[in-house]
Amino acid sequence: MADTLGVMFVWYLTVQLVAAAMLPLTLRWLGALPDRGYSLNKIAGIVLVGVVFWLGYAYGLLRNERGGAWIALLLVGAVAWGTGRAAVAAWGREVREQGKWRVLLVTEVLFAAAYLFWCVVRMYDPAADHTEQPMDLMFMNSIWASATFPPQDAWLAGYSVSYYYLGYWLITTIGRLANLAPAVAYNLAQATWYGLLWLGCLGVVTNLLAWRFDRTQGADGAAVVRIGVGSLGGGLLAGALVALIGNLWAVVEWLYAQEVALTGVANWVKVFGFPERAAQSGLWYIGYDWWWWRTSRVIEDLDLNGGHIEVIDEFPMFSYLLGDNHPHVLAMPVVLLVVAAAFNLLLRLLEAQQAGERAGDRPLRHVLGRDGWLYLPVVGSLVFLNTWDFPPYWVLLVGVVMLGLEPRHPRWRWGVVVAGGLLIGTVLLYLPYFLTAQSQAGGLVINAFNPTRLPQFLVMFGAFLPAVVGVLVMGWRLARPTPATLGWAAVWVIGGAVVALGIGIALADSRWGPRLLADLALPEGETSYGALALGRWLRGPWTLLLAGAGVAVGVACLGAWLQARARVALASADQVFVLLLGVGGLALAYVPEFIFLQDFFGTRMNTVFKFYYQAWMLMGLAAAYFVVVALRARQGATAGLAPLAGLTAGLAALCLIFPAAGIYSKTGGFRADAPTLDATAYIARGEPGVWEGIAWVAMNTTPDARVLEGKGNSYSAAHNRVSTLTGRPTLLGWEGHERQWRGRAYSEMAEGRAAALELIYRTGRPDEVAAALVEWDIEYVYIGPMEIAEYGITDMRLDELARVLDPVFRNDQVMILRRRA
Amino acid sequence: MSERTRTATAEGQTPTAVIASTSLPAVTPAPAATVIPFWTVERLLYAVALAAAGALRLWALGANALSTWEASNSWPAWLAAHALRVADTPTPNSPIYYAWQWLIFFLGVNTDGGARFLSAVVGTALVVLPWWWRGWLGRRAALILAFLWALDPWQIAFSRMADGAAVAMAVGLLWMVATTQVAYGGEGRSRWRRVFGAAAGLLVVSGPMGLNLVVPCALLIYLLREPLREAGAFSTKSLLWAVGAALGVGTFLGARLDGLAWLAAGGSVWLAQFDGGDPGPMLPLTSGVYGGLWPWLRAAVDMAAPFLLGLAGFMVLWRRGERMPIQRPLVVLLLGWIAWGVLLWLLPGRGPFALPVLGLPLTILAAIWLDNLIQARPQSLDWREAGAVVLTLLILITSGLFWMTGWLSPRVYDPAAAQAAAVIFGLTLAILVAFGVWANRQDALWIGAALMAVLLMVWTVRGGWRLNYGDVVSEPAGWQWSVAHPELSILADDIETLSAHRTGDPFEQPVQIQIAARPEQDVRVVPARPDPVLGWRLRDMRELTWVTAPNVAEDAEVRPLVVTPVVGNEVSENVALPGGYGGSIYHVESSWLPGSLTVDVATLPPLGEETTWGARLTQWVRPWWRWLIYREATQMPAARDVALWAPFE
């Protein structure tokens, strides 16, 4: 236990050191925010240090080792403290004189508490042994083992990682700094990112609320923002809404477990597997089974025969409960940083307008100028963290630039300039990543057959929707769009979707049909795709229409500012920004109604997953702001909206059942023989022989030595253990996942590998085995329980292999052979 | 001999400006210009120090084969110079040393001495740096310091290693000199400003030792920040000089840009000092191996004079600092520097790089103390009397040492020898006291101090000799945990001889070396990578390949020589060679640390009538004493072996 506490402390100190190195830069960059970006500084520091380290690594200037990470940290610290000491001094004065010690204190206490809390949770559920956790661990170990660029893909020997891996890189960067290996870093990083998620929410909403409620005029006429307790409370509420609560389905599950009759609800929502796979246990935590899984599968699509198609609708607390370190989880704090940076940009542009400067002529000065160069690495990092997240926030930034410009200037032109600049800058900055990445994306596909069922949509976002409606009302009152504007917005937003769907349905039976409709097979007895699709849409267009209407209203409000050459008032900056967040969130939930990205699965599963995840966050932020504003400001744009705020708060409170019961359930009631943060300890305890073999490989082979293992099965932690835990490349890992990451190129890359495995483990004569080992450059052959079971390896086979391979390690579970010639 | 015209204050009188700038009482105006010959006695003495340093550093520079640590630096540079590549080679830790070694190898030098040449030259040049501290330390103290550095066992040791440490020490001290010159307005201030910037850049790219010296350098800059700021030291120009020097010199004008990546490797080694953790792909040896007692023991055997005299010197400097404001920053600098050194010695990852961090400031203090000793020579001292006393004392001390040796030598405890040694040393002290009472207390104190200084210097010079020239397998005196075994040369010679016999060319026959993890003296397992010691030593073999297992075709026209690891004196049964091969074992590396001298108390005879406490203590202490005096090890250093397999003709 002392060791565990020790590594927790070392890791925490490292994160604080990174934050300290970054502080002057953040204070300057986000200086327009009321808290000067202090609450977001840790996120910014981790991103910048990690990106500097990665760039040094990519260009051969820094080796991927501990010293390299520290040089990156020192470089960032030197630049930050060399150029920004005045900002730190000014911040110090504000802390003393303007009461900003509160935000400092809340930031630090919140991070420490969230970090500690999630460390404890992980200590009772540390193993990276289910779903895609081994994949995360493989990426981390592959990066760890790759001293030079590009990082090798341990599951496809000879190729580099083809995935948005910056998040894993950031984790291993902290691991390098703290000298803690991936097995432990896996869990510590999760706790850290959980803390950062809370900080991100705190940072965005506290700043928005402080701008609304805590802004006063200083003696010299300048705006002084004293961040009050109410604003900080709003920030904490945002953290709770985004990072803590579950969706409403958790309430249904809980009530059902308490033997409340819910047949009507079940029939209305129709969540797959409920209630037939749910238990009426009577327990407050429902049970130790994975009941909470269904909260991430409340949306369901149907194939053309009416069969189940899985659609993922995760939300942050579910992801943390599951325990993945996936890109969408790792990107989230950075997304929040970008959101805060966008608000910072809006304030800077509006302040410049108010100050009478002609800054509007040169908006790029604010984006890429002295304080703003950080927009590029941070916003651009989203492409590399979780590519799906880049477009929405790229649009957000462009929208902010256009709204923040003086009306007399060509906003659209500057919008295009900023959009293009960010895009080109991102490509150039992260060029080494783009040069080594492959994509599975196969273009856009029309969602002709699966309108989201409204009950399911309401279960997913129900807690936030009253607040989003309130935000739209607030926006309407502020912008007062004309009927014409509203009409045009409706035409573009709803009409566009309907036209897209119409085209899809109309062309469904043409030769373009399969391309447009994701290549679905027509069921027996049906003669027309179009008729089938039309029938489904006519039965359930409500999610499309309601969400579309909301988006249209929001777009109309925003359009009113752009169209009417109206100036956004500095005092209303927070409200306009929240409208952007609310509309953005709703739009992200709206888009998968009519279009999705073609991928390996051929369904809209991933599009819904990734877009809903962002929608959850944006709606959560907007809802937290709205609840506080509607309850505190009974006049103006939010007058009379308190009931909506109350409804949101009430529903959110109900959803707290999810973390409470879910965490208790997933940790087995916080029971463990030896709580640990080592994600691989379960192997050492359960299969010590296998663990010994893996340790032998880690110590006795070079980091790029190819070690043959049995072919992997996706989602199986028992396969590919050597490559997963050592980063040593093997011929074939999780094949399904490799195919997802590499798209069509994978078939060619993997050609012959499965046959080679079969030949070496099962069928080949010794001379054929020897030739195959040479052909595939395999240095070691690992034979563990999985290989023995799957390839039927007998003693006789071992004797045959021993003619061309030397046994170099052996115990009762594992044998490792080395190529002889 | 050339002559130069100078003012009396121009040379070595930089404090004048400082005293003026720190509002001290005005000094006497400079006298009229006088003609001073270039070769003054002082310059001649510096030249002597330089020559001595050069001789000590360059003599038999290539006598010992490169150790793992050195080979980890030199082998990659040699490979780069010959446009060769071996996967997973260890990483050098100093960009600057890598770049310049590359140049040396590129120019055709191909010897162990050549690999160490840059260290030796820079380590030699370092001893003249006190010339520019004459104003700060005093002329005599600076000169003494030059001699102390010339004889400094640790500096000699680092200067005789193929590693960037000597360069780092030189650059770090140069930065400090430049700092004082810029701050105190010495001659050629603008030139020193450039040196100030360039040295900073060079220090950063000089490796882990350089990073160790960044701390005292930064402290000095902090202490002198005001005059430095006034002198424009913190300018963009200085920054450009730093970056330019780091990139230009650290990569040899861009020829070895890949060397910049070694900055990270050096950083990893440096960081490993703090927690004894992973030093990165740099194979050996800096962390987690050296015990807590080790640096203090090394100080006792190698650097007794600088340490003891240095501690006394600190008292002198402290008192002097109260009177002389110019030396106050020096007091704080040395105090901070010593504290930093002590910290590094206490950290779990302590290693050789930590030694000079404490050694350097204490040597400066020792010079100050010796200067003070000479200064304080009593005017009343009558050498006719004192000479007799000194001679008597020396005879007594020598005989006392003989008795002490007699006490240590027998395996059975002989109380008579210990008693005799104690009586003689007591008598020595009594004579000195009597002389003080009879003649003069000051005279006696001075003679005692001087005698002690001389004895300590003798001990230090002897220690330095053993450390740098007398380190043999049976009497391990060096401070590197692991060094190349003399048999390594025999292995290389045998390979070349076999090749010459069979191909007509000593470097023509293919050689395969098997890569394997290496358990090192029960301390750790070094992960599998090409062995730099073998890689360096066999670098001239044209067809040298690294394999995970021997790859020998039965029908090959020329069958390769194969080198495989040997674990526990046993040739692995897994060596997969066809028939017709015979092998022999060679030691390639030996590892030893004084910790192995420790006697397990449980093995000592129990107390009884025949075994007294004194006898038990003697048995426990004896191995340590014998090593301190004779470098005699109680057991042979652990050897790492390989087997050379050659096909029968």
PDB file of C-alpha atoms in Angstrom, chain A residues 60-71 144 147 176 178-179 698-705 728 779-780 806-808 818-821, chain B residues 87-88 91 257-258 260-265 267-268 271-272 275 277-281 514-515 517 525-529 548-551 574 576:
ATOM      1  CA  GLY A  60      14.915  13.064 -34.100  1.00  0.00           C
ATOM      2  CA  LEU A  61      15.952  15.797 -31.693  1.00  0.00           C
ATOM      3  CA  LEU A  62      14.683  14.130 -28.543  1.00  0.00           C
ATOM      4  CA  ARG A  63      14.813  10.477 -27.769  1.00  0.00           C
ATOM      5  CA  ASN A  64      11.745   8.853 -26.332  1.00  0.00           C
ATOM      6  CA  GLU A  65      13.155   8.419 -22.882  1.00  0.00           C
ATOM      7  CA  ARG A  66      13.062  10.083 -19.534  1.00  0.00           C
ATOM      8  CA  GLY A  67      15.662  12.705 -20.354  1.00  0.00           C
ATOM      9  CA  GLY A  68      13.792  13.699 -23.496  1.00  0.00           C
ATOM     10  CA  ALA A  69      10.581  14.277 -21.575  1.00  0.00           C
ATOM     11  CA  TRP A  70      12.377  16.407 -19.035  1.00  0.00           C
ATOM     12  CA  ILE A  71      14.059  18.464 -21.730  1.00  0.00           C
ATOM     13  CA  TRP A 144       7.180   3.207 -24.426  1.00  0.00           C
ATOM     14  CA  ALA A 147      12.935   4.966 -28.838  1.00  0.00           C
ATOM     15  CA  ARG A 176       8.542   9.289 -18.367  1.00  0.00           C
ATOM     16  CA  ALA A 178       7.636  10.487 -13.136  1.00  0.00           C
ATOM     17  CA  ASN A 179       9.602   7.382 -14.132  1.00  0.00           C
ATOM     18  CA  ALA A 698      10.849  -7.618 -21.588  1.00  0.00           C
ATOM     19  CA  MET A 699      14.312  -8.120 -20.212  1.00  0.00           C
ATOM     20  CA  ASN A 700      15.944 -10.413 -22.715  1.00  0.00           C
ATOM     21  CA  THR A 701      14.852  -9.082 -26.061  1.00  0.00           C
ATOM     22  CA  THR A 702      15.543  -5.802 -27.788  1.00  0.00           C
ATOM     23  CA  PRO A 703      12.539  -3.448 -27.928  1.00  0.00           C
ATOM     24  CA  ASP A 704      12.021  -4.040 -31.631  1.00  0.00           C
ATOM     25  CA  ALA A 705      12.500  -7.819 -31.555  1.00  0.00           C
ATOM     26  CA  ARG A 728       7.382  -6.054 -28.738  1.00  0.00           C
ATOM     27  CA  GLU A 779      13.264 -13.799 -33.533  1.00  0.00           C
ATOM     28  CA  TYR A 780      11.306 -15.442 -30.742  1.00  0.00           C
ATOM     29  CA  ASP A 806      16.328 -23.072 -29.250  1.00  0.00           C
ATOM     30  CA  PRO A 807      14.331 -23.078 -26.017  1.00  0.00           C
ATOM     31  CA  VAL A 808      15.513 -20.076 -24.020  1.00  0.00           C
ATOM     32  CA  ARG A 818      14.595 -18.414 -30.169  1.00  0.00           C
ATOM     33  CA  ARG A 819      15.218 -18.625 -33.862  1.00  0.00           C
ATOM     34  CA  ARG A 820      18.402 -20.479 -34.568  1.00  0.00           C
ATOM     35  CA  ALA A 821      19.279 -19.468 -38.060  1.00  0.00           C
TER      36      ALA A 821
ATOM     37  CA  ALA B  87      20.475  -1.517 -34.208  1.00  0.00           C
ATOM     38  CA  ASP B  88      19.864  -0.803 -30.537  1.00  0.00           C
ATOM     39  CA  THR B  91      23.205   5.883 -26.484  1.00  0.00           C
ATOM     40  CA  LEU B 257      22.718  16.795 -35.743  1.00  0.00           C
ATOM     41  CA  ASP B 258      21.728  13.365 -34.487  1.00  0.00           C
ATOM     42  CA  LEU B 260      21.354  16.492 -30.164  1.00  0.00           C
ATOM     43  CA  ALA B 261      19.212  13.495 -29.375  1.00  0.00           C
ATOM     44  CA  TRP B 262      21.865  12.375 -26.923  1.00  0.00           C
ATOM     45  CA  LEU B 263      20.918  15.347 -24.841  1.00  0.00           C
ATOM     46  CA  ALA B 264      17.908  13.305 -23.801  1.00  0.00           C
ATOM     47  CA  ALA B 265      20.113  10.309 -23.021  1.00  0.00           C
ATOM     48  CA  GLY B 267      19.248  13.841 -19.204  1.00  0.00           C
ATOM     49  CA  SER B 268      18.060  10.338 -18.394  1.00  0.00           C
ATOM     50  CA  LEU B 271      17.762  12.108 -13.645  1.00  0.00           C
ATOM     51  CA  ALA B 272      18.599   8.586 -12.579  1.00  0.00           C
ATOM     52  CA  ASP B 275      15.939   8.061  -7.608  1.00  0.00           C
ATOM     53  CA  GLY B 277      15.816   4.573 -11.446  1.00  0.00           C
ATOM     54  CA  ASP B 278      16.089   3.698 -15.072  1.00  0.00           C
ATOM     55  CA  PRO B 279      19.010   5.537 -16.682  1.00  0.00           C
ATOM     56  CA  GLY B 280      17.489   4.950 -20.106  1.00  0.00           C
ATOM     57  CA  PRO B 281      19.079   3.036 -22.933  1.00  0.00           C
ATOM     58  CA  GLN B 514      25.110 -13.125 -29.628  1.00  0.00           C
ATOM     59  CA  ILE B 515      22.950 -10.526 -27.920  1.00  0.00           C
ATOM     60  CA  ALA B 517      20.459  -9.913 -21.313  1.00  0.00           C
ATOM     61  CA  VAL B 525      19.771  -7.406 -15.309  1.00  0.00           C
ATOM     62  CA  VAL B 526      20.928  -5.308 -18.216  1.00  0.00           C
ATOM     63  CA  PRO B 527      18.352  -5.721 -20.998  1.00  0.00           C
ATOM     64  CA  ALA B 528      19.441  -7.396 -24.183  1.00  0.00           C
ATOM     65  CA  ARG B 529      21.329  -5.029 -26.458  1.00  0.00           C
ATOM     66  CA  THR B 548      19.964 -13.312 -31.137  1.00  0.00           C
ATOM     67  CA  ALA B 549      21.318 -16.775 -31.924  1.00  0.00           C
ATOM     68  CA  PRO B 550      24.303 -17.958 -33.949  1.00  0.00           C
ATOM     69  CA  ASN B 551      23.516 -18.225 -37.584  1.00  0.00           C
ATOM     70  CA  ASN B 574      21.686 -23.605 -25.905  1.00  0.00           C
ATOM     71  CA  ALA B 576      23.258 -23.667 -31.424  1.00  0.00           C
TER      72      ALA B 576
END
